Tab-separated table of C-alpha atoms in Angstrom:
chain	number	residue	atom	x	y	z
M	5	MET	CA	87.108	93.623	115.250
M	6	GLU	CA	87.605	97.155	113.972
M	7	ILE	CA	90.604	97.670	111.708
M	8	GLY	CA	93.202	99.773	113.458
M	9	SER	CA	92.041	98.903	116.961
M	10	GLU	CA	94.478	98.732	119.850
M	11	ASN	CA	94.872	95.005	119.266
M	12	MET	CA	97.883	94.523	117.019
M	13	ASP	CA	96.591	91.087	115.958
M	14	VAL	CA	94.562	92.821	113.249
M	15	PRO	CA	95.360	91.309	109.826
M	16	VAL	CA	98.107	93.176	108.020
M	17	ALA	CA	96.342	93.321	104.666
M	18	VAL	CA	92.585	93.286	104.266
M	19	GLU	CA	91.356	92.456	100.800
M	20	MET	CA	88.629	94.492	99.250
M	21	ASP	CA	85.155	93.082	98.739
M	22	ASP	CA	84.584	92.236	95.063
M	23	ALA	CA	81.455	94.409	95.142
M	24	VAL	CA	83.574	97.579	95.395
M	25	ASP	CA	83.902	99.249	92.012
M	26	LEU	CA	87.518	100.383	91.532
M	27	ASP	CA	86.258	103.278	89.401
M	28	ASP	CA	84.669	104.659	92.575
M	29	ALA	CA	87.667	103.968	94.839
M	30	VAL	CA	88.703	106.687	97.253
M	31	ILE	CA	92.356	106.009	98.036
M	32	VAL	CA	94.415	107.435	100.892
M	33	ALA	CA	98.139	106.876	101.445
M	34	LEU	CA	99.633	106.952	104.939
M	35	GLY	CA	103.252	107.479	105.942
M	36	CYS	CA	105.377	107.993	109.038
M	37	ASN	CA	109.085	108.357	109.720
M	38	ASP	CA	108.963	110.175	113.075
M	39	LYS	CA	107.242	108.101	115.756
M	40	GLY	CA	106.429	111.169	117.842
M	41	ALA	CA	104.642	110.112	121.026
M	42	TRP	CA	104.105	106.558	119.794
M	43	ARG	CA	106.259	103.478	120.452
M	44	ASP	CA	107.070	103.252	116.736
M	45	CYS	CA	105.682	104.284	113.353
M	46	ARG	CA	103.605	101.108	113.050
M	47	GLU	CA	101.755	101.986	116.259
M	48	ALA	CA	101.273	105.587	115.075
M	49	LEU	CA	99.843	104.464	111.727
M	50	GLU	CA	97.503	101.925	113.358
M	51	ALA	CA	96.286	104.632	115.749
M	52	ALA	CA	95.700	106.984	112.809
M	53	LEU	CA	93.572	104.343	111.075
M	54	ALA	CA	91.562	103.945	114.271
M	55	ARG	CA	90.669	107.672	114.087
M	56	PHE	CA	89.314	107.501	110.545
M	57	ARG	CA	85.825	106.380	111.594
M	58	ALA	CA	85.449	109.355	113.992
M	59	GLU	CA	86.066	111.597	110.961
M	60	GLY	CA	83.409	109.866	108.850
M	61	ILE	CA	85.867	107.699	106.910
M	62	ASP	CA	85.252	103.931	106.752
M	63	LEU	CA	87.981	101.496	105.734
M	64	LEU	CA	87.110	99.091	102.920
M	65	ALA	CA	90.578	97.635	102.336
M	66	ARG	CA	94.102	98.194	103.559
M	67	SER	CA	97.565	97.180	102.490
M	68	SER	CA	100.295	95.844	104.688
M	69	TRP	CA	102.872	98.374	105.875
M	70	TRP	CA	105.782	98.972	103.509
M	71	ARG	CA	109.240	100.188	104.505
M	72	SER	CA	111.501	102.400	102.384
M	73	ALA	CA	114.391	104.790	102.759
M	74	ALA	CA	113.404	108.415	103.269
M	75	TRP	CA	113.162	110.441	100.086
M	76	PRO	CA	114.760	112.662	98.964
M	77	ASP	CA	117.237	112.467	101.903
M	78	PRO	CA	118.053	108.831	102.705
M	79	ASP	CA	119.876	110.038	105.847
M	80	ASP	CA	116.471	110.835	107.405
M	81	PRO	CA	114.754	107.971	109.266
M	82	PRO	CA	113.152	105.335	106.990
M	83	PHE	CA	109.450	105.523	106.216
M	84	LEU	CA	106.642	103.130	106.943
M	85	ASN	CA	103.834	103.545	104.403
M	86	GLY	CA	100.546	101.970	103.487
M	87	VAL	CA	97.416	102.560	101.440
M	88	VAL	CA	93.738	102.269	102.303
M	89	ILE	CA	90.605	102.321	100.209
M	90	VAL	CA	87.839	104.113	102.039
M	91	ARG	CA	84.176	105.046	101.832
M	92	THR	CA	83.043	108.493	102.924
M	93	ALA	CA	80.222	110.959	102.396
M	94	HIS	CA	82.807	113.780	102.363
M	95	ASP	CA	83.523	115.529	99.089
M	96	PRO	CA	87.253	115.725	98.193
M	97	HIS	CA	87.847	119.039	100.015
M	98	ALA	CA	86.003	117.926	103.155
M	99	LEU	CA	87.956	114.653	103.083
M	100	MET	CA	91.242	116.584	102.856
M	101	ALA	CA	90.134	118.689	105.841
M	102	ALA	CA	89.353	115.524	107.827
M	103	LEU	CA	92.748	114.029	106.940
M	104	GLY	CA	94.382	117.307	108.003
M	105	ARG	CA	92.643	117.136	111.394
M	106	ILE	CA	93.984	113.628	111.924
M	107	GLU	CA	97.508	114.731	110.959
M	108	GLU	CA	97.276	117.678	113.340
M	109	ALA	CA	96.118	115.421	116.203
M	110	PHE	CA	99.232	113.329	115.600
M	111	GLY	CA	101.568	116.317	115.844
M	112	ARG	CA	102.188	116.862	112.134
M	113	GLN	CA	104.299	119.980	111.661
M	114	ARG	CA	104.346	121.542	108.210
M	115	GLY	CA	107.722	123.081	107.595
M	116	THR	CA	110.437	122.007	105.239
M	117	PRO	CA	109.076	119.882	102.367
M	118	ASN	CA	109.875	116.167	102.732
M	119	ALA	CA	111.117	116.617	106.324
M	120	PRO	CA	110.525	113.736	108.777
M	121	ARG	CA	106.909	113.643	109.915
M	122	THR	CA	104.772	111.906	112.484
M	123	LEU	CA	101.955	111.338	110.027
M	124	ASP	CA	101.424	112.056	106.363
M	125	LEU	CA	97.996	111.428	104.849
M	126	ASP	CA	97.607	111.959	101.101
M	127	LEU	CA	94.437	111.715	99.055
M	128	ILE	CA	95.637	109.687	96.077
M	129	ALA	CA	92.362	109.373	94.172
M	130	TYR	CA	88.696	110.168	94.584
M	131	GLY	CA	86.969	107.844	92.151
M	132	ARG	CA	87.667	108.925	88.570
M	133	VAL	CA	87.838	112.640	89.444
M	134	SER	CA	90.702	114.213	87.540
M	135	GLY	CA	91.914	117.795	87.460
M	136	ASP	CA	92.441	120.858	89.622
M	137	LEU	CA	89.587	121.293	92.101
M	138	ASP	CA	90.335	124.776	93.429
M	139	GLY	CA	93.902	123.869	94.371
M	140	LEU	CA	93.333	120.187	95.124
M	141	ILE	CA	94.805	118.203	92.253
M	142	LEU	CA	93.431	114.711	91.680
M	143	PRO	CA	94.674	112.140	91.246
M	144	HIS	CA	97.664	112.996	93.438
M	145	PRO	CA	100.153	114.343	90.884
M	146	ARG	CA	103.168	112.368	92.150
M	147	ALA	CA	101.576	109.124	93.341
M	148	ALA	CA	102.332	107.179	90.148
M	149	GLN	CA	106.052	107.859	90.612
M	150	ARG	CA	106.142	106.487	94.178
M	151	LYS	CA	106.647	102.780	94.743
M	152	PHE	CA	105.770	103.248	98.422
M	153	VAL	CA	102.272	104.240	97.226
M	154	MET	CA	101.788	102.050	94.145
M	155	GLY	CA	103.276	98.919	95.761
M	156	PRO	CA	100.828	98.889	98.673
M	157	LEU	CA	97.959	99.852	96.350
M	158	ALA	CA	98.824	97.011	93.972
M	159	GLU	CA	98.730	94.667	96.952
M	160	ILE	CA	95.014	95.350	97.508
M	161	ALA	CA	93.815	96.596	94.095
M	162	ALA	CA	96.337	95.661	91.396
M	163	ASP	CA	93.781	96.358	88.635
M	164	TRP	CA	92.970	99.902	89.787
M	165	ARG	CA	93.683	102.321	86.937
M	166	LEU	CA	95.133	105.770	87.425
M	167	PRO	CA	92.528	108.352	86.330
M	168	GLY	CA	93.579	109.948	83.051
M	169	ASP	CA	95.993	107.081	82.378
M	170	ASP	CA	95.452	103.476	81.373
M	171	ARG	CA	98.145	101.978	83.613
M	172	THR	CA	97.152	99.849	86.593
M	173	ALA	CA	98.520	100.035	90.119
M	174	GLY	CA	100.367	96.806	89.344
M	175	ASP	CA	101.952	98.337	86.217
M	176	LEU	CA	102.913	101.520	88.060
M	177	SER	CA	104.361	99.641	91.019
M	178	ALA	CA	106.746	97.812	88.691
M	179	VAL	CA	108.207	101.034	87.247
M	180	ALA	CA	107.832	103.690	89.963
M	181	PRO	CA	111.284	105.263	90.406
M	182	ILE	CA	110.847	107.046	93.771
M	183	GLY	CA	111.231	104.718	96.737
M	184	ALA	CA	112.276	101.863	94.490
M	185	ASP	CA	113.545	100.061	97.609
M	186	ALA	CA	110.016	99.968	99.103
M	187	HIS	CA	108.970	96.526	100.299
M	188	PRO	CA	106.408	94.959	102.635
M	189	ASP	CA	107.579	95.187	106.264
M	190	ARG	CA	106.626	91.739	107.494
């Protein structure tokens, strides 16, 4: 069965094949705190994952969904977040464009920073690429500070190391200050 299909019996977390080299990992974070046209954020996120393949993005591993209070305004609706490790022939800029198309299809409106959103897709890492690639900064400059990113990543690849840093996803998850309340939504 395809991950992210209409059937909600899909396993929550899919472990990565041991043959995948974490140094080559392409990591995408997903988030939602405005269900938009969907029944709830879980359904929206599952539907987003189902669109990845049409954009040339194959899922290799996925975390469970994690819930946390909205940041920086905890009065906004809570977030549901997750992380996937993918394979794609897209270069980083083409991958960002594909992720943007998926966000747009889900009604993502870019306005006030950190406002509620129907879908947020962030490229966290593209292998060991590090630096400013014509405005695209990799790894994602704030990912290490976000428990709602590092927690789900540690769930599927605890030994992944942040490019330019020696800390693992497991290490970062334990100390990430933003979204410290993040936890698996079982």
